[in-house]
Structures are given as C-alpha cells and as structure tokens.
Phi, psi and omega in degrees: 000136183242134178247144175258118181263136172260146177291157178300321180298315179297320181296317182293313182300326185286347188261340184224142162244124183246129182240131173289137178254172189297340179260127187305128179093340179279131185229147167260127182246115179257121182274138177270124180273133172252117186209171175208200184296343180279332185148216182210166170238135178228126178277120182277323185216142174216111185296327183293311181287317185288341174295333177283349183250009176112354178271102187241020181229162174292162170283122180265335185201145173233125182239147180237123181243153175233133176232124191281322196247135174301139179092354179292139176245134172238137178132188358262113192255147171200170175237140178286152172302149006272018182255017176303145188231149166270140179234144168239113187250123180236146177259120181266336182208137179084207185210138178226156169258104190258132194228140175233139180242127180283114179251007183291126187300326185262013186272139176292345178249030178307128181068014169272154179228160176215143180231149176227149174274124176245140179207166175291340181278323183269355174051040181250158177224160175248123175263115189248120182288172171298148178087012177245148166266153183229143174202173178204161170237134178283135179258354175221168168286162171056067182256137175234130178241151174240127181246129165259130182240141176274349177225145178288157177300128181234099185308322182288340180262353184295140179207170179197165177237142181299136183293345178255019180307119184293331180292337177272326180049054181286129179267079179302133188292335181235161169303137181285108183279325179212146174205132186295156177300324179298313181290324178294336182276351177299142186286161169276156181284140174265173184294343183268357184296124185244002173098189183260128177261112181279144183251000000 
C-alpha cells in the first residue's frame, strides 16, 4: 500500500486564504473546505499560519455563542491591558455583520471601524488584534459564533463602548431589534478619551 504525503507547508497553505483589511492588523481569514459526498472538513485554527498574521499567543479560551433573533446587536466589547486579547471570530450557523473598532492610542486609524459579513456559507472569520473592540449584528435568526481568544475572560479588565456611540457613527445594517441592558449601559466616549495603550 502506498501513501502520498503532503508537506506541512502545503497543508497549511491549502487551508486558509488571509486578506489584510483597512485597519492595520485586522485580517479576514477564509477557510478552505475539504469535502466529498459525505460532508466536509474545515480547519478553524492553525497556530503556524496564523502566527504569520499576528496571532502570537496560545489560545486561552474558546467560546460558543447563540443569538436567537435577527437584528440583535452584541458589543462593543474589549479587555484592558494586560488582559487585551486577540480574537478569531467564526460563524458556524446563520449570518452576521461582524465589526471591529480600532482603540489603539497610537494608531493612525484610531476610532475607525471595519465590518465583514461572516456566515456558515462563506466559511470566513475575522482575526481581531489586541486593542480593538468587537461587536456584531445578526442578519438572520438562530446565529452561532465560535470565538478563539488569546486571553481568558477577566471581569476586572472587561470594558465596552456603546453601540450607538456618535463618534463612531456605525451604520448598523438593520434596525437594532435587541441589545442587552448590559451593552446599552456601556458609556459614550468623552472628548478626553485617548484609547488603549498596549503593553
């Protein structure tokens, strides 16, 4: 019996297409599906390839979320240093408008945001660097997301920005049907807000 071996480099390249987005460090990761009549295999995370794209830490936590109703907004969440986290956000079911806001104090795109549509059909993920806030709006009912985090949840470091923050002027694609009381209570930015200083 003869086996054909692929090199590790060939295997990694074949599984991801990574695209730079307008905010430095923010990446779109498109997973390559390997499938046949039985179904498919999709690699969600690869430390070797993603280390070249800015993921330079171990995975500390993996979270799975479910959101029932179309139009729901969650966010805009982040953690202060030294618990700032890199996130890889994938949509396993449904469709979301996934958004990252640059909060890095020294960034030329400070308070700029960028959004991508993620779905179970396009097999895409958003790789979000440290110093960004993250949020999303569901574009369908019954949405499931999978998050890889480089830092564990730290309640004392948890923070957020109001999803209706006027300085961001986010054009949510749908009327906001639901937003938690916790997220609605996040403050608006004052004129003195200078961002997150990463250590």
